[in-house]
Amino acid sequence: MKKIVYIFILAGFFMVMNQASFAQCNPESLTENCIPKLADGFNYLKSYKINGANGTKDKIEYSYVFTKGTQYMINLCAMGEQTDGIVVNLFDSNRNKVVSSKIDGQFISAIVYPCNNTGIYYIQYTFDNSTNYCGGSALGFKR
């Protein structure tokens, strides 16, 4: 009987520890850090929270209407200086990928897209060998 109680206590401990690891992601603070990192001349529009729930989500997606003749910048912030395998891909309204932050196997922390067609664009965050699945992002524009 003691072994069964011990197993239940141990299982409960692991469940609590698993829940605690999900709570460690704080995309709000990472998002706030991203806003001032927009390049000179870009005005802040919107921020995005990236929480891959400790690897249980393989992508997070948002949409935004982009306007023709406007340049958009999307940057990434994660724990530390690197983006930790977080990739941002931008898709046009037809779901064609127009730009990515992963280029030739290298990860960059920001992308810039000169919009040629007004419409809904999809901002998709994925994880490529990421270790923490947590980040923040900011969208800016300039004309």
Coordinates of C-alpha atoms in Angstrom, one line a residue:
M1 CA 0.0 0.0 0.0
K2 CA 2.9 2.4 0.8
K3 CA 4.3 1.8 -2.7
I4 CA 1.0 2.8 -4.3
V5 CA 0.8 6.0 -2.2
Y6 CA 4.4 6.7 -3.0
I7 CA 3.7 6.3 -6.8
F8 CA 0.8 8.7 -6.6
I9 CA 2.8 11.3 -4.7
L10 CA 5.6 11.0 -7.2
A11 CA 3.2 11.2 -10.2
G12 CA 1.7 14.3 -8.6
F13 CA 5.1 15.9 -8.2
F14 CA 5.9 15.4 -11.9
M15 CA 2.6 16.8 -12.9
V16 CA 3.2 19.9 -10.8
M17 CA 6.8 20.2 -12.2
N18 CA 5.4 19.9 -15.8
Q19 CA 2.9 22.6 -15.2
A20 CA 5.6 24.9 -13.7
S21 CA 7.7 24.5 -16.8
F22 CA 4.8 25.8 -18.9
A23 CA 4.4 28.8 -16.5
Q24 CA 8.1 29.8 -17.0
C25 CA 7.4 31.2 -20.4
N26 CA 6.9 35.0 -20.1
P27 CA 6.3 36.3 -23.6
E28 CA 5.0 39.6 -22.3
S29 CA 8.4 40.7 -21.1
L30 CA 10.1 39.4 -24.2
T31 CA 7.6 41.3 -26.4
E32 CA 8.2 44.5 -24.4
N33 CA 11.9 44.1 -25.1
C34 CA 11.3 43.7 -28.8
I35 CA 9.5 47.0 -29.3
P36 CA 12.6 49.3 -28.9
K37 CA 14.6 47.0 -31.1
L38 CA 12.6 48.0 -34.2
A39 CA 15.0 49.7 -36.7
D40 CA 15.3 53.4 -37.0
G41 CA 12.4 54.9 -39.0
F42 CA 10.0 52.0 -38.2
N43 CA 6.9 52.9 -36.1
Y44 CA 5.5 50.3 -33.7
L45 CA 2.2 48.7 -34.8
K46 CA 1.6 45.6 -32.8
S47 CA 3.3 43.0 -30.6
Y48 CA 2.9 39.2 -30.6
K49 CA 3.4 36.7 -27.9
I50 CA 5.2 33.4 -28.9
N51 CA 4.4 30.6 -26.5
G52 CA 5.0 27.1 -27.9
A53 CA 3.8 25.6 -24.6
N54 CA 7.2 23.9 -24.0
G55 CA 7.2 22.2 -27.4
T56 CA 3.5 21.1 -27.5
K57 CA 2.7 23.7 -30.2
D58 CA 4.6 23.5 -33.5
K59 CA 3.4 26.9 -34.8
I60 CA 1.7 30.1 -33.7
E61 CA 0.0 32.2 -36.3
Y62 CA -1.4 35.8 -36.4
S63 CA -2.8 37.8 -39.3
Y64 CA -2.5 41.5 -40.1
V65 CA -3.6 43.7 -43.0
F66 CA -0.6 45.1 -44.8
T67 CA -0.9 48.1 -47.1
K68 CA 0.8 48.5 -50.5
G69 CA 3.7 50.9 -50.6
T70 CA 4.5 50.3 -46.9
Q71 CA 7.6 48.5 -45.5
Y72 CA 7.0 46.2 -42.6
M73 CA 9.5 44.9 -40.1
I74 CA 9.0 41.9 -37.8
N75 CA 11.6 41.3 -35.1
L76 CA 12.1 38.4 -32.7
C77 CA 13.2 38.3 -29.1
A78 CA 13.9 35.3 -27.0
M79 CA 15.8 34.5 -23.8
G80 CA 19.4 35.6 -24.3
E81 CA 20.7 37.2 -27.5
Q82 CA 19.8 34.5 -29.9
T83 CA 16.3 33.7 -31.2
D84 CA 16.8 30.1 -30.1
G85 CA 15.4 28.4 -33.2
I86 CA 12.3 30.5 -33.4
V87 CA 11.5 31.2 -37.0
V88 CA 9.1 33.9 -38.4
N89 CA 7.6 33.3 -41.8
L90 CA 5.4 35.8 -43.6
F91 CA 2.7 34.6 -46.0
D92 CA 0.6 36.6 -48.3
S93 CA -3.2 36.3 -48.6
N94 CA -2.8 33.3 -51.0
R95 CA -0.6 31.6 -48.4
N96 CA 2.6 32.0 -50.4
K97 CA 5.6 32.5 -48.3
V98 CA 7.1 35.9 -49.0
V99 CA 9.9 36.1 -46.5
S100 CA 11.5 34.0 -43.6
S101 CA 13.9 34.6 -40.8
K102 CA 15.7 31.4 -41.6
I103 CA 18.0 31.9 -44.5
D104 CA 20.4 29.1 -45.7
G105 CA 20.2 27.4 -42.3
Q106 CA 20.9 30.6 -40.4
F107 CA 18.5 32.4 -38.1
I108 CA 18.1 36.1 -38.2
S109 CA 16.3 38.2 -35.6
A110 CA 14.3 40.5 -37.9
I111 CA 12.8 40.5 -41.4
V112 CA 11.7 43.5 -43.5
Y113 CA 9.1 43.2 -46.2
P114 CA 8.2 45.9 -48.8
C115 CA 4.5 45.3 -49.4
N116 CA 3.4 45.4 -53.0
N117 CA -0.2 44.3 -52.5
T118 CA -2.7 45.3 -49.9
G119 CA -4.3 42.4 -48.1
I120 CA -4.3 40.0 -45.2
Y121 CA -0.8 38.6 -44.4
Y122 CA -0.1 35.7 -42.1
I123 CA 2.7 35.9 -39.6
Q124 CA 3.7 32.4 -38.5
Y125 CA 6.1 31.5 -35.8
T126 CA 7.6 28.0 -35.8
F127 CA 10.4 26.3 -33.8
D128 CA 13.4 24.8 -35.5
N129 CA 15.4 22.8 -32.8
S130 CA 14.4 25.4 -30.3
T131 CA 15.1 24.7 -26.6
N132 CA 12.6 27.0 -24.9
Y133 CA 9.7 27.7 -27.3
C134 CA 9.1 31.1 -25.8
G135 CA 9.6 34.6 -27.3
G136 CA 8.2 37.9 -28.2
S137 CA 7.9 39.8 -31.5
A138 CA 7.1 43.3 -32.7
L139 CA 5.7 44.5 -35.9
G140 CA 6.6 48.0 -37.2
F141 CA 6.0 49.9 -40.4
K142 CA 7.4 52.9 -42.4
R143 CA 6.3 54.6 -45.6

